PDB file of C-alpha atoms in Angstrom:
ATOM      1  CA  UNK A 230     -35.874  26.213 -18.938  1.00 50.00           C
ATOM      2  CA  UNK A 231     -34.681  23.826 -16.238  1.00 56.00           C
ATOM      3  CA  UNK A 232     -32.789  20.588 -16.880  1.00 54.00           C
ATOM      4  CA  UNK A 233     -34.582  17.443 -15.894  1.00 50.00           C
ATOM      5  CA  UNK A 234     -33.249  15.684 -12.779  1.00 55.00           C
ATOM      6  CA  UNK A 235     -31.314  12.504 -13.369  1.00 55.00           C
ATOM      7  CA  UNK A 236     -33.490   9.447 -13.261  1.00 62.00           C
ATOM      8  CA  UNK A 237     -33.161   6.897 -10.472  1.00 59.00           C
ATOM      9  CA  UNK A 238     -31.777   4.328 -12.915  1.00 65.00           C
ATOM     10  CA  UNK A 239     -28.985   6.673 -14.060  1.00 70.00           C
ATOM     11  CA  UNK A 240     -28.117   7.527 -10.466  1.00 67.00           C
ATOM     12  CA  UNK A 241     -27.926   3.824  -9.557  1.00 66.00           C
ATOM     13  CA  UNK A 242     -25.635   3.150 -12.506  1.00 72.00           C
ATOM     14  CA  UNK A 243     -23.381   6.039 -11.496  1.00 76.00           C
ATOM     15  CA  UNK A 244     -23.173   4.792  -7.899  1.00 80.00           C
ATOM     16  CA  UNK A 245     -22.602   1.261  -9.144  1.00 80.00           C
ATOM     17  CA  UNK A 246     -19.725   2.471 -11.296  1.00 86.00           C
ATOM     18  CA  UNK A 247     -18.139   4.309  -8.369  1.00 91.00           C
ATOM     19  CA  UNK A 248     -18.496   1.230  -6.143  1.00 91.00           C
ATOM     20  CA  UNK A 249     -16.952  -0.944  -8.844  1.00 91.00           C
ATOM     21  CA  UNK A 250     -13.986   1.435  -9.262  1.00 94.00           C
ATOM     22  CA  UNK A 251     -13.367   1.690  -5.505  1.00 95.00           C
ATOM     23  CA  UNK A 252     -13.681  -2.104  -5.225  1.00 94.00           C
ATOM     24  CA  UNK A 253     -11.183  -2.595  -8.042  1.00 95.00           C
ATOM     25  CA  UNK A 254      -8.726  -0.208  -6.317  1.00 96.00           C
ATOM     26  CA  UNK A 255      -9.049  -2.177  -3.061  1.00 96.00           C
ATOM     27  CA  UNK A 256      -8.432  -5.420  -4.971  1.00 96.00           C
ATOM     28  CA  UNK A 257      -5.310  -4.017  -6.643  1.00 97.00           C
ATOM     29  CA  UNK A 258      -3.940  -2.741  -3.309  1.00 97.00           C
ATOM     30  CA  UNK A 259      -4.652  -6.126  -1.685  1.00 96.00           C
ATOM     31  CA  UNK A 260      -2.940  -8.036  -4.488  1.00 96.00           C
ATOM     32  CA  UNK A 261       0.112  -5.729  -4.405  1.00 96.00           C
ATOM     33  CA  UNK A 262       0.428  -6.064  -0.614  1.00 95.00           C
ATOM     34  CA  UNK A 263       0.134  -9.851  -0.863  1.00 95.00           C
ATOM     35  CA  UNK A 264       2.705  -9.963  -3.684  1.00 96.00           C
ATOM     36  CA  UNK A 265       5.157  -7.842  -1.694  1.00 93.00           C
ATOM     37  CA  UNK A 266       4.746 -10.028   1.384  1.00 93.00           C
ATOM     38  CA  UNK A 267       5.163 -13.182  -0.705  1.00 93.00           C
ATOM     39  CA  UNK A 268       8.336 -11.791  -2.304  1.00 92.00           C
ATOM     40  CA  UNK A 269       9.904 -11.102   1.096  1.00 90.00           C
ATOM     41  CA  UNK A 270       8.762 -14.502   2.347  1.00 90.00           C
ATOM     42  CA  UNK A 271      10.469 -16.145  -0.651  1.00 89.00           C
ATOM     43  CA  UNK A 272      13.774 -14.501   0.281  1.00 88.00           C
ATOM     44  CA  UNK A 273      13.523 -15.649   3.896  1.00 88.00           C
ATOM     45  CA  UNK A 274      12.455 -19.157   2.805  1.00 89.00           C
ATOM     46  CA  UNK A 275      15.436 -19.378   0.423  1.00 89.00           C
ATOM     47  CA  UNK A 276      17.816 -18.185   3.139  1.00 89.00           C
ATOM     48  CA  UNK A 277      16.446 -20.728   5.626  1.00 89.00           C
ATOM     49  CA  UNK A 278      16.584 -23.597   3.122  1.00 90.00           C
ATOM     50  CA  UNK A 279      19.852 -23.027   1.283  1.00 90.00           C
ATOM     51  CA  UNK A 280      21.591 -20.093   2.963  1.00 91.00           C
ATOM     52  CA  UNK A 281      25.187 -20.438   4.116  1.00 93.00           C
ATOM     53  CA  UNK A 282      26.079 -19.516   7.690  1.00 93.00           C
ATOM     54  CA  UNK A 283      29.416 -17.732   8.208  1.00 94.00           C
ATOM     55  CA  UNK A 284      31.108 -15.360  10.622  1.00 94.00           C
ATOM     56  CA  UNK A 285      31.238 -11.757   9.424  1.00 94.00           C
ATOM     57  CA  UNK A 286      32.762  -8.539  10.629  1.00 93.00           C
ATOM     58  CA  UNK A 287      30.381  -5.616  11.014  1.00 91.00           C
ATOM     59  CA  UNK A 288      32.320  -2.584   9.827  1.00 90.00           C
ATOM     60  CA  UNK A 289      29.618   0.029  10.373  1.00 88.00           C
ATOM     61  CA  UNK A 290      26.006   0.974   9.739  1.00 87.00           C
ATOM     62  CA  UNK A 291      24.044   2.381   6.849  1.00 89.00           C
ATOM     63  CA  UNK A 292      21.293   4.624   8.208  1.00 87.00           C
ATOM     64  CA  UNK A 293      17.821   5.041   6.727  1.00 87.00           C
ATOM     65  CA  UNK A 294      14.697   6.921   7.803  1.00 86.00           C
ATOM     66  CA  UNK A 295      11.293   5.217   7.790  1.00 82.00           C
ATOM     67  CA  UNK A 296       7.796   6.506   8.375  1.00 79.00           C
ATOM     68  CA  UNK A 297       5.963   9.765   7.972  1.00 79.00           C
ATOM     69  CA  UNK A 298       6.920  13.079   9.533  1.00 79.00           C
ATOM     70  CA  UNK A 299       4.951  12.334  12.694  1.00 80.00           C
ATOM     71  CA  UNK A 300       6.341   8.839  13.223  1.00 81.00           C
ATOM     72  CA  UNK A 301       9.725   9.092  11.549  1.00 83.00           C
ATOM     73  CA  UNK A 302      12.394   6.791  12.945  1.00 83.00           C
ATOM     74  CA  UNK A 303      15.950   5.923  12.108  1.00 86.00           C
ATOM     75  CA  UNK A 304      16.866   2.327  11.255  1.00 87.00           C
ATOM     76  CA  UNK A 305      20.329   0.835  10.962  1.00 88.00           C
ATOM     77  CA  UNK A 306      21.536  -1.702   8.413  1.00 91.00           C
ATOM     78  CA  UNK A 307      24.892  -3.280   9.299  1.00 91.00           C
ATOM     79  CA  UNK A 308      27.665  -3.254   6.724  1.00 92.00           C
ATOM     80  CA  UNK A 309      29.090  -6.783   6.646  1.00 94.00           C
ATOM     81  CA  UNK A 310      32.418  -8.153   5.442  1.00 95.00           C
ATOM     82  CA  UNK A 311      32.965 -11.886   5.059  1.00 95.00           C
ATOM     83  CA  UNK A 312      34.414 -14.507   2.719  1.00 94.00           C
ATOM     84  CA  UNK A 313      32.367 -17.006   0.745  1.00 91.00           C
ATOM     85  CA  UNK A 314      33.093 -20.735   0.797  1.00 88.00           C
ATOM     86  CA  UNK A 315      35.418 -20.301  -2.204  1.00 89.00           C
ATOM     87  CA  UNK A 316      37.323 -17.497  -0.436  1.00 91.00           C
ATOM     88  CA  UNK A 317      35.866 -14.548  -2.368  1.00 93.00           C
ATOM     89  CA  UNK A 318      35.663 -11.425  -0.155  1.00 95.00           C
ATOM     90  CA  UNK A 319      32.216  -9.827   0.105  1.00 95.00           C
ATOM     91  CA  UNK A 320      31.296  -6.399   1.464  1.00 95.00           C
ATOM     92  CA  UNK A 321      27.551  -5.801   1.577  1.00 95.00           C
ATOM     93  CA  UNK A 322      24.789  -4.100   3.505  1.00 93.00           C
ATOM     94  CA  UNK A 323      22.485  -6.399   5.473  1.00 92.00           C
ATOM     95  CA  UNK A 324      19.049  -7.152   4.011  1.00 90.00           C
ATOM     96  CA  UNK A 325      17.518  -6.468   7.441  1.00 88.00           C
ATOM     97  CA  UNK A 326      17.963  -3.692   9.949  1.00 85.00           C
ATOM     98  CA  UNK A 327      19.196  -4.254  13.505  1.00 83.00           C
ATOM     99  CA  UNK A 328      19.199  -2.480  16.834  1.00 81.00           C
ATOM    100  CA  UNK A 329      22.634  -0.845  17.049  1.00 78.00           C
ATOM    101  CA  UNK A 330      22.711  -1.315  20.825  1.00 78.00           C
ATOM    102  CA  UNK A 331      22.972  -5.075  20.280  1.00 74.00           C
ATOM    103  CA  UNK A 332      26.075  -4.900  18.079  1.00 76.00           C
ATOM    104  CA  UNK A 333      29.332  -3.012  18.050  1.00 75.00           C
ATOM    105  CA  UNK A 334      31.118  -1.922  14.861  1.00 72.00           C
ATOM    106  CA  UNK A 335      34.216  -4.021  14.176  1.00 79.00           C
ATOM    107  CA  UNK A 336      32.498  -6.816  16.105  1.00 84.00           C
ATOM    108  CA  UNK A 337      31.919 -10.300  14.755  1.00 89.00           C
ATOM    109  CA  UNK A 338      28.505 -11.816  14.245  1.00 89.00           C
ATOM    110  CA  UNK A 339      27.008 -14.890  12.670  1.00 92.00           C
ATOM    111  CA  UNK A 340      25.203 -14.207   9.414  1.00 92.00           C
ATOM    112  CA  UNK A 341      23.444 -16.207   6.751  1.00 94.00           C
ATOM    113  CA  UNK A 342      23.876 -15.358   3.074  1.00 94.00           C
ATOM    114  CA  UNK A 343      22.223 -16.605  -0.071  1.00 91.00           C
ATOM    115  CA  UNK A 344      24.142 -19.342  -1.852  1.00 88.00           C
ATOM    116  CA  UNK A 345      23.125 -17.886  -5.227  1.00 89.00           C
ATOM    117  CA  UNK A 346      23.814 -14.243  -4.313  1.00 91.00           C
ATOM    118  CA  UNK A 347      26.263 -13.850  -1.398  1.00 93.00           C
ATOM    119  CA  UNK A 348      25.581 -10.102  -1.260  1.00 93.00           C
ATOM    120  CA  UNK A 349      22.119 -10.942   0.067  1.00 92.00           C
ATOM    121  CA  UNK A 350      22.990 -11.443   3.739  1.00 94.00           C
ATOM    122  CA  UNK A 351      21.513 -10.879   7.178  1.00 92.00           C
ATOM    123  CA  UNK A 352      22.248 -11.723  10.813  1.00 90.00           C
ATOM    124  CA  UNK A 353      21.043 -15.192  11.805  1.00 90.00           C
ATOM    125  CA  UNK A 354      18.928 -13.600  14.543  1.00 86.00           C
ATOM    126  CA  UNK A 355      16.903 -11.727  11.897  1.00 85.00           C
ATOM    127  CA  UNK A 356      16.203 -14.943  10.014  1.00 83.00           C
ATOM    128  CA  UNK A 357      15.077 -16.650  13.223  1.00 83.00           C
ATOM    129  CA  UNK A 358      12.640 -13.808  13.995  1.00 81.00           C
ATOM    130  CA  UNK A 359      10.672 -14.219  10.737  1.00 81.00           C
ATOM    131  CA  UNK A 360       7.712 -13.936  10.419  1.00 80.00           C
ATOM    132  CA  UNK A 361       7.376 -10.933  12.669  1.00 80.00           C
ATOM    133  CA  UNK A 362       4.374  -8.822  13.674  1.00 84.00           C
ATOM    134  CA  UNK A 363       4.769  -6.614  10.589  1.00 84.00           C
ATOM    135  CA  UNK A 364       4.423  -9.642   8.293  1.00 87.00           C
ATOM    136  CA  UNK A 365       1.191 -10.672  10.005  1.00 91.00           C
ATOM    137  CA  UNK A 366      -0.109  -7.074   9.849  1.00 92.00           C
ATOM    138  CA  UNK A 367       0.617  -6.851   6.115  1.00 92.00           C
ATOM    139  CA  UNK A 368      -1.059 -10.214   5.564  1.00 94.00           C
ATOM    140  CA  UNK A 369      -4.157  -9.103   7.480  1.00 95.00           C
ATOM    141  CA  UNK A 370      -4.217  -5.790   5.576  1.00 96.00           C
ATOM    142  CA  UNK A 371      -3.984  -7.673   2.286  1.00 96.00           C
ATOM    143  CA  UNK A 372      -6.861  -9.998   3.191  1.00 96.00           C
ATOM    144  CA  UNK A 373      -8.944  -7.030   4.382  1.00 97.00           C
ATOM    145  CA  UNK A 374      -8.385  -5.165   1.094  1.00 96.00           C
ATOM    146  CA  UNK A 375      -9.207  -8.253  -0.956  1.00 96.00           C
ATOM    147  CA  UNK A 376     -12.422  -8.904   0.990  1.00 96.00           C
ATOM    148  CA  UNK A 377     -13.630  -5.282   0.914  1.00 96.00           C
ATOM    149  CA  UNK A 378     -12.643  -4.943  -2.737  1.00 96.00           C
ATOM    150  CA  UNK A 379     -14.527  -8.085  -3.678  1.00 95.00           C
ATOM    151  CA  UNK A 380     -17.677  -6.987  -1.853  1.00 95.00           C
ATOM    152  CA  UNK A 381     -17.579  -3.475  -3.324  1.00 94.00           C
ATOM    153  CA  UNK A 382     -16.844  -4.693  -6.840  1.00 92.00           C
ATOM    154  CA  UNK A 383     -19.682  -7.208  -6.696  1.00 93.00           C
ATOM    155  CA  UNK A 384     -22.087  -4.585  -5.317  1.00 90.00           C
ATOM    156  CA  UNK A 385     -21.024  -2.108  -8.006  1.00 87.00           C
ATOM    157  CA  UNK A 386     -21.395  -4.628 -10.826  1.00 86.00           C
ATOM    158  CA  UNK A 387     -24.873  -5.654  -9.665  1.00 84.00           C
ATOM    159  CA  UNK A 388     -26.040  -2.013  -9.713  1.00 70.00           C
ATOM    160  CA  UNK A 389     -24.724  -1.338 -13.216  1.00 60.00           C
TER     161      UNK A 389
END
């Protein structure tokens, strides 16, 4: 005895459920990307509004690898030493990476650090470059995910 084929109504509900799940995943990814971008923007906004500018000595680099195997690249975060306004010595790794060709270890550079957390510091040039192309790309990706997720979720809910 053969099983009866699924009815058209059941198939539509199943497809609607899949569309709703995929739409919800897109919405979550879009919200997480937007939250991450907003968090970074808040740090840059705080640094621009209330950051303290000082001279620092760059004592070296901390190296990190970014990307997948095919597009892997090395980035360099300067290690900075400076004194706060009250004379407290700080040794920290920069919040942003730099091109090592532009700076020499044991060289001096102008940095900005957070008034609330002096260990959060970066070269002034990095602060001036914000927002960069990556920030706009993440923002566009977030909006794309939110739009596609909303359309798919609505289509999936209407089929259920």
